[in-house]
Every structure is written in C-alpha cells, then in structure tokens.
Amino acid sequence: MEKPRILILEDDQNMRFVLNECLRREGYQGILAADAEECLEKFMEFRPAVVLLDYKIPTGTGLE
C-alpha cells in the first residue's frame, strides 16, 4: 500500500528534514520543497494529500 503523501514547503533545511522524519515515523511520505516554485512543481507531479506551508519564505508567503 502506498503511503499518504505530504508536501512540505519550508525554506529552513533543518526544519524540512525534521518535519520529514517525524512524518516518516508516523507512516507518511514526505515530499520536500524549499521555495514556492519547487512546491508548485512537486504539487503537480505528486498530488499530495496535504501541503504544509511555511508562511514566510524568501520568495513571498506560503499562502501566495
């Protein structure tokens, strides 16, 4: 069975990896993105069930 996918948009590399490890331990597949452009590309490619957005990123806000 495929694990549910969660896309993580977080510009801080350490935080991305911590969040990913926590999700992995709970049975999820984390997909990591460091900026808005990468997040949109990965969203279209992987179609995650959930997206965790960092509100403040260098290229704008997670909501944009």
mmCIF file of C-alpha atoms in Angstrom:
data_model
loop_
_atom_site.group_PDB
_atom_site.id
_atom_site.type_symbol
_atom_site.label_atom_id
_atom_site.label_comp_id
_atom_site.label_asym_id
_atom_site.label_seq_id
_atom_site.Cartn_x
_atom_site.Cartn_y
_atom_site.Cartn_z
ATOM 1 C CA MET A 1 0.000 0.000 0.000
ATOM 2 C CA GLU A 2 1.264 3.476 -0.873
ATOM 3 C CA LYS A 3 1.887 5.857 2.000
ATOM 4 C CA PRO A 4 -0.116 9.108 2.045
ATOM 5 C CA ARG A 5 1.966 11.978 0.652
ATOM 6 C CA ILE A 6 2.522 15.250 2.473
ATOM 7 C CA LEU A 7 4.261 18.110 0.691
ATOM 8 C CA ILE A 8 6.377 20.276 2.998
ATOM 9 C CA LEU A 9 7.212 23.839 1.925
ATOM 10 C CA GLU A 10 9.873 25.071 4.331
ATOM 11 C CA ASP A 11 12.858 27.276 3.477
ATOM 12 C CA ASP A 12 14.873 26.177 6.531
ATOM 13 C CA GLN A 13 16.681 22.972 5.551
ATOM 14 C CA ASN A 14 16.970 21.617 9.104
ATOM 15 C CA MET A 15 13.270 22.154 9.778
ATOM 16 C CA ARG A 16 12.353 20.445 6.470
ATOM 17 C CA PHE A 17 14.307 17.368 7.418
ATOM 18 C CA VAL A 18 12.952 17.264 10.995
ATOM 19 C CA LEU A 19 9.358 17.547 9.757
ATOM 20 C CA ASN A 20 10.000 14.890 7.126
ATOM 21 C CA GLU A 21 11.490 12.482 9.674
ATOM 22 C CA CYS A 22 8.549 12.972 12.071
ATOM 23 C CA LEU A 23 6.067 12.303 9.276
ATOM 24 C CA ARG A 24 8.020 9.274 8.036
ATOM 25 C CA ARG A 25 7.923 7.736 11.518
ATOM 26 C CA GLU A 26 4.140 8.133 11.510
ATOM 27 C CA GLY A 27 3.792 6.336 8.173
ATOM 28 C CA TYR A 28 3.644 9.233 5.719
ATOM 29 C CA GLN A 29 5.745 10.010 2.670
ATOM 30 C CA GLY A 30 7.200 13.496 2.885
ATOM 31 C CA ILE A 31 7.897 15.480 -0.260
ATOM 32 C CA LEU A 32 10.227 18.407 0.370
ATOM 33 C CA ALA A 33 10.288 21.847 -1.243
ATOM 34 C CA ALA A 34 12.462 24.833 -0.350
ATOM 35 C CA ASP A 35 10.615 27.546 -2.285
ATOM 36 C CA ALA A 36 7.281 28.331 -3.914
ATOM 37 C CA GLU A 37 8.335 27.355 -7.429
ATOM 38 C CA GLU A 38 9.626 23.961 -6.329
ATOM 39 C CA CYS A 39 6.482 23.456 -4.235
ATOM 40 C CA LEU A 40 4.207 24.052 -7.223
ATOM 41 C CA GLU A 41 6.248 21.687 -9.405
ATOM 42 C CA LYS A 42 6.152 18.932 -6.796
ATOM 43 C CA PHE A 43 2.457 19.512 -6.135
ATOM 44 C CA MET A 44 1.679 18.953 -9.809
ATOM 45 C CA GLU A 45 3.949 15.901 -10.010
ATOM 46 C CA PHE A 46 2.995 14.077 -6.795
ATOM 47 C CA ARG A 47 -0.549 15.325 -5.993
ATOM 48 C CA PRO A 48 -0.104 15.121 -2.204
ATOM 49 C CA ALA A 49 -2.986 14.609 0.201
ATOM 50 C CA VAL A 50 -1.820 17.529 2.367
ATOM 51 C CA VAL A 51 0.503 20.525 1.961
ATOM 52 C CA LEU A 52 2.305 22.013 4.979
ATOM 53 C CA LEU A 53 3.173 25.614 4.169
ATOM 54 C CA ASP A 54 5.763 27.836 5.773
ATOM 55 C CA TYR A 55 4.103 31.248 5.928
ATOM 56 C CA LYS A 56 7.304 33.284 5.474
ATOM 57 C CA ILE A 57 9.572 32.189 2.655
ATOM 58 C CA PRO A 58 12.169 34.253 0.752
ATOM 59 C CA THR A 59 10.049 34.325 -2.419
ATOM 60 C CA GLY A 60 6.862 35.572 -0.731
ATOM 61 C CA THR A 61 4.447 33.835 1.602
ATOM 62 C CA GLY A 62 3.271 30.246 1.656
ATOM 63 C CA LEU A 63 -0.266 31.448 1.013
ATOM 64 C CA GLU A 64 0.673 33.063 -2.285
#
